């Protein structure tokens, strides 16, 4: 039996850090270029072009019949074209990979709290999210502003600071 999962590119295995394991992988469309494999490990998502995205940097991921699209913190939206039923080799079952991506992204979230703004009864507001990389100890807080809120609003900045301080004290994070 091979040491690594069949079909996982050597380019991924050679980049794994100590203790990192491949959890799931699947072929992707030729349009993806690179090694044409999307690989999920215990620490990160490896894209066909060789880019490695740690789980705590993925804000959300969506799957469609044509692509896996995700938002990478500080980079923006990325899309990986998937194999279609009429691709050489036919359709690919991406369920295991999708479940692994979902579980790994979710496991990095320590706190996820919506704070209404500008008033307590507002339906708009901001979200405070604390995340930790797999195997890491540092906690990184992120603020996600709701639609229509302006980052340069000094009242909003003050509200975020107060809410973050209260939440950190309450959660001990």
Tab-separated table of C-alpha atoms in Angstrom, residues 20-24 38-47 52-61 63 68 70-73 96-109 131-135 142:
chain	number	residue	atom	x	y	z
A	20	UNK	CA	0.322	17.399	8.326
A	21	UNK	CA	-1.765	14.685	6.660
A	22	UNK	CA	-3.776	14.522	3.448
A	23	UNK	CA	-7.476	14.121	4.301
A	24	UNK	CA	-9.127	14.303	0.878
A	38	UNK	CA	-7.468	20.024	-5.163
A	39	UNK	CA	-6.108	18.679	-1.865
A	40	UNK	CA	-7.339	19.141	1.708
A	41	UNK	CA	-4.915	18.411	4.544
A	42	UNK	CA	-5.106	18.755	8.294
A	43	UNK	CA	-3.621	22.275	7.978
A	44	UNK	CA	-4.554	23.755	4.610
A	45	UNK	CA	-6.186	23.612	1.203
A	46	UNK	CA	-3.712	23.101	-1.660
A	47	UNK	CA	-4.832	24.551	-4.969
A	52	UNK	CA	-1.555	26.843	-0.037
A	53	UNK	CA	-4.385	28.421	1.985
A	54	UNK	CA	-4.505	27.708	5.719
A	55	UNK	CA	-8.002	26.905	6.945
A	56	UNK	CA	-8.238	29.961	9.201
A	57	UNK	CA	-7.812	32.215	6.122
A	58	UNK	CA	-10.874	30.852	4.333
A	59	UNK	CA	-13.924	32.933	5.233
A	60	UNK	CA	-16.417	30.797	3.356
A	61	UNK	CA	-16.537	28.235	0.566
A	63	UNK	CA	-19.626	24.471	-4.278
A	68	UNK	CA	-15.457	25.468	-5.831
A	70	UNK	CA	-14.007	30.533	-1.648
A	71	UNK	CA	-13.045	33.838	-0.075
A	72	UNK	CA	-9.469	34.036	1.179
A	73	UNK	CA	-8.861	36.618	3.891
A	96	UNK	CA	-15.909	13.993	0.670
A	97	UNK	CA	-13.735	16.966	-0.283
A	98	UNK	CA	-16.609	19.426	0.316
A	99	UNK	CA	-17.328	17.927	3.748
A	100	UNK	CA	-13.641	18.092	4.666
A	101	UNK	CA	-13.351	21.742	3.599
A	102	UNK	CA	-16.475	22.648	5.580
A	103	UNK	CA	-15.321	20.819	8.710
A	104	UNK	CA	-11.788	22.228	8.576
A	105	UNK	CA	-12.920	25.841	8.062
A	106	UNK	CA	-15.511	25.560	10.831
A	107	UNK	CA	-13.002	24.007	13.252
A	108	UNK	CA	-10.859	27.178	13.167
A	109	UNK	CA	-13.688	29.391	14.454
A	131	UNK	CA	-10.070	32.140	14.643
A	132	UNK	CA	-7.089	29.929	15.332
A	133	UNK	CA	-4.972	28.091	12.752
A	134	UNK	CA	-4.826	24.297	13.082
A	135	UNK	CA	-2.177	23.405	15.639
A	142	UNK	CA	-11.599	39.747	12.368
